[in-house]
Amino acid sequence: MREEYCVVIQAKDMGGHMGGLSGTTTVTITLTDINDNPPKFSKSLYEFGIPEDLPIGKTGGKVKANDRDIGENAKSTYNIIEGDDLGTFEIITDAQMQEGILRLKKPLDYEGKKAYTLKIEATNIRSEPGGSGPFKDTATVKIVVEDADEPPVFSKPMYLLEVNENTPINTVIGTVTARDPDSTGSLVR
């Protein structure tokens, strides 16, 4: 609440009786912050829409936990503690802004999974000696995967079709197949 106090101190001779002299000085008292405040997320629920074609390593959202302490005591680190069993996401700490940055570690697939619910945690980097451990706070992150239009995909990476040189015109020499991975399942020609 307050970092510094200035106090004026007066000293008097002759026990403070009439005719005595006095002198004053100013004493500045600076308080040293201890880590006595936890990080606190600004919201208990964060919601992000992330397109399924977001590249790996790109930011899908940001979260922030504020701490009323100052300096090193206000710094936190962020972690995903539930809901990411497949390791699709990671959360890194922006030390400058003290934000948690949610990034992709694996590609998203709207047709495979349309939503994720993660539980994240902000933990103070420092804890007080003799304390019960670092202060923490948790929040929920709901991610809605947004559909992106994807090109058709062939059923095989390569086709080998052999044909005799004297085969008549308009003879079917083989078949290749492709499918549309989008949920609409539109016809592929």
Coordinates of C-alpha atoms in Angstrom, one line a residue:
M1 CA 0.0 0.0 0.0
R2 CA 2.8 2.4 0.9
E3 CA 6.5 2.0 0.1
E4 CA 8.0 4.9 2.1
Y5 CA 7.4 6.9 5.2
C6 CA 9.1 10.3 6.1
V7 CA 9.3 11.1 9.8
V8 CA 10.5 14.4 11.3
I9 CA 12.2 13.8 14.7
Q10 CA 12.9 16.6 17.1
A11 CA 15.4 16.5 20.0
K12 CA 15.3 19.1 22.8
D13 CA 17.8 19.7 25.5
M14 CA 17.0 20.8 29.1
G15 CA 14.3 18.2 29.2
G16 CA 12.1 20.3 26.9
H17 CA 11.9 23.2 29.4
M18 CA 11.7 26.9 28.4
G19 CA 14.9 28.2 27.1
G20 CA 16.2 24.9 25.9
L21 CA 17.4 24.4 22.3
S22 CA 16.1 21.8 19.8
G23 CA 17.2 20.3 16.5
T24 CA 15.2 18.3 13.9
T25 CA 16.1 15.8 11.3
T26 CA 14.1 13.9 8.7
V27 CA 14.2 10.1 8.7
T28 CA 13.1 8.2 5.6
I29 CA 11.9 4.7 6.2
T30 CA 11.7 2.5 3.1
L31 CA 9.8 -0.8 3.4
T32 CA 11.1 -3.9 1.7
D33 CA 8.4 -5.8 -0.1
I34 CA 7.8 -9.4 0.9
N35 CA 5.9 -11.9 -1.2
D36 CA 2.6 -11.7 0.7
N37 CA 0.1 -11.4 -2.3
P38 CA -0.8 -14.2 -4.7
P39 CA -1.1 -13.8 -8.4
K40 CA -4.7 -13.4 -9.4
F41 CA -6.1 -14.0 -12.9
S42 CA -8.2 -11.0 -14.2
K43 CA -10.9 -13.5 -15.2
S44 CA -11.7 -17.0 -14.1
L45 CA -12.7 -18.0 -17.6
Y46 CA -10.9 -17.2 -20.9
E47 CA -12.4 -18.1 -24.2
F48 CA -10.5 -18.2 -27.5
G49 CA -11.5 -19.1 -31.0
I50 CA -8.5 -20.6 -32.9
P51 CA -8.6 -21.4 -36.6
E52 CA -7.6 -25.0 -37.3
D53 CA -5.0 -23.8 -39.8
L54 CA -3.0 -21.7 -37.2
P55 CA 0.6 -22.7 -37.7
I56 CA 2.5 -24.5 -35.0
G57 CA 4.2 -22.2 -32.5
K58 CA 1.8 -19.3 -33.2
T59 CA -0.1 -17.5 -30.5
G60 CA -3.7 -18.7 -29.9
G61 CA -4.4 -16.4 -26.9
K62 CA -3.0 -14.5 -23.9
V63 CA -3.8 -14.6 -20.2
K64 CA -2.7 -12.5 -17.3
A65 CA -2.5 -12.9 -13.6
N66 CA -1.9 -9.6 -11.6
D67 CA 0.1 -9.5 -8.4
R68 CA 0.0 -6.6 -5.9
D69 CA 3.6 -7.3 -4.9
I70 CA 6.4 -5.5 -6.6
G71 CA 9.6 -6.5 -8.4
E72 CA 10.6 -10.2 -8.3
N73 CA 7.8 -10.9 -5.8
A74 CA 5.2 -10.0 -8.5
K75 CA 6.6 -12.3 -11.1
S76 CA 4.7 -15.5 -12.1
T77 CA 5.1 -18.4 -14.4
Y78 CA 2.3 -20.1 -16.3
N79 CA 1.5 -23.8 -16.8
I80 CA -1.3 -26.0 -18.2
I81 CA -2.3 -28.3 -15.4
E82 CA -5.3 -30.1 -16.9
G83 CA -7.1 -30.8 -20.2
D84 CA -4.2 -31.2 -22.6
D85 CA -3.4 -34.9 -22.4
L86 CA -2.3 -35.0 -26.1
G87 CA 0.2 -32.0 -25.7
T88 CA -1.6 -29.9 -28.3
F89 CA -0.9 -26.6 -26.5
E90 CA 1.9 -25.0 -24.5
I91 CA 1.8 -21.8 -22.4
I92 CA 5.0 -19.7 -22.1
T93 CA 5.6 -16.8 -19.9
D94 CA 6.3 -13.4 -21.4
A95 CA 8.7 -12.1 -18.7
Q96 CA 8.4 -8.5 -19.9
M97 CA 4.6 -8.3 -19.9
Q98 CA 4.0 -11.0 -17.3
E99 CA 1.5 -12.7 -19.5
G100 CA 0.9 -16.3 -20.3
I101 CA 1.0 -16.9 -24.1
L102 CA -0.9 -19.9 -25.3
R103 CA 0.7 -21.5 -28.4
L104 CA 0.1 -24.5 -30.6
K105 CA 2.5 -27.5 -30.3
K106 CA 0.5 -29.8 -32.6
P107 CA -1.9 -29.0 -35.5
L108 CA -5.6 -28.6 -34.8
D109 CA -8.3 -30.5 -36.7
Y110 CA -11.8 -29.1 -36.6
E111 CA -13.3 -32.3 -37.9
G112 CA -11.5 -34.4 -35.2
K113 CA -12.0 -32.1 -32.1
K114 CA -14.0 -28.9 -32.1
A115 CA -13.2 -27.7 -28.5
Y116 CA -10.8 -27.9 -25.7
T117 CA -11.1 -27.0 -22.0
L118 CA -7.8 -26.3 -20.2
K119 CA -7.0 -25.5 -16.6
I120 CA -4.1 -23.2 -16.3
E121 CA -2.1 -22.0 -13.3
A122 CA -0.1 -18.9 -12.5
T123 CA 2.6 -19.5 -9.8
N124 CA 4.8 -16.9 -8.1
I125 CA 8.5 -17.5 -9.0
R126 CA 9.6 -16.6 -5.5
S127 CA 8.2 -17.7 -2.1
E128 CA 9.0 -16.4 1.3
P129 CA 11.4 -18.5 3.4
G130 CA 9.5 -20.5 6.0
G131 CA 6.3 -19.9 4.0
S132 CA 3.9 -22.6 2.8
G133 CA 5.3 -22.5 -0.7
P134 CA 4.7 -20.2 -3.7
F135 CA 1.3 -18.5 -4.2
K136 CA -0.8 -19.8 -7.1
D137 CA -4.1 -19.1 -8.9
T138 CA -6.0 -21.1 -11.5
A139 CA -8.3 -20.2 -14.4
T140 CA -10.1 -22.1 -17.1
V141 CA -9.4 -21.6 -20.8
K142 CA -12.0 -22.7 -23.3
I143 CA -10.8 -23.0 -26.9
V144 CA -13.2 -23.3 -29.8
V145 CA -11.5 -24.7 -33.0
E146 CA -12.7 -22.7 -36.0
D147 CA -13.2 -24.6 -39.3
A148 CA -10.9 -23.7 -42.2
D149 CA -11.5 -24.6 -45.8
E150 CA -9.0 -27.4 -46.6
P151 CA -8.0 -28.8 -50.0
P152 CA -9.0 -32.3 -51.1
V153 CA -6.6 -35.1 -50.0
F154 CA -5.7 -38.1 -52.2
S155 CA -6.0 -41.5 -50.6
K156 CA -2.4 -42.4 -51.6
P157 CA 0.6 -40.2 -51.8
M158 CA 1.5 -41.7 -55.3
Y159 CA -0.2 -43.8 -57.9
L160 CA 1.5 -46.0 -60.5
L161 CA -0.6 -47.0 -63.5
E162 CA 0.8 -49.1 -66.3
V163 CA -0.7 -49.1 -69.8
N164 CA 0.1 -50.8 -73.0
E165 CA 1.1 -48.5 -75.9
N166 CA -1.7 -50.0 -78.1
T167 CA -4.5 -49.5 -75.6
P168 CA -7.6 -48.1 -77.3
I169 CA -8.6 -44.5 -76.7
N170 CA -11.1 -43.9 -73.8
T171 CA -10.0 -47.1 -72.1
V172 CA -10.1 -46.7 -68.3
I173 CA -6.5 -47.5 -67.1
G174 CA -7.0 -46.9 -63.4
T175 CA -8.7 -44.9 -60.6
V176 CA -7.4 -42.4 -58.2
T177 CA -9.5 -41.2 -55.2
A178 CA -9.6 -38.1 -53.1
R179 CA -11.7 -36.9 -50.3
D180 CA -12.6 -33.5 -48.8
P181 CA -11.4 -33.4 -45.2
D182 CA -13.9 -30.6 -44.3
S183 CA -16.9 -31.6 -42.3
T184 CA -19.2 -30.5 -45.2
G185 CA -17.9 -33.5 -47.1
S186 CA -18.4 -31.8 -50.5
L187 CA -18.1 -33.7 -53.7
V188 CA -14.6 -34.0 -55.1
R189 CA -14.2 -34.2 -58.9

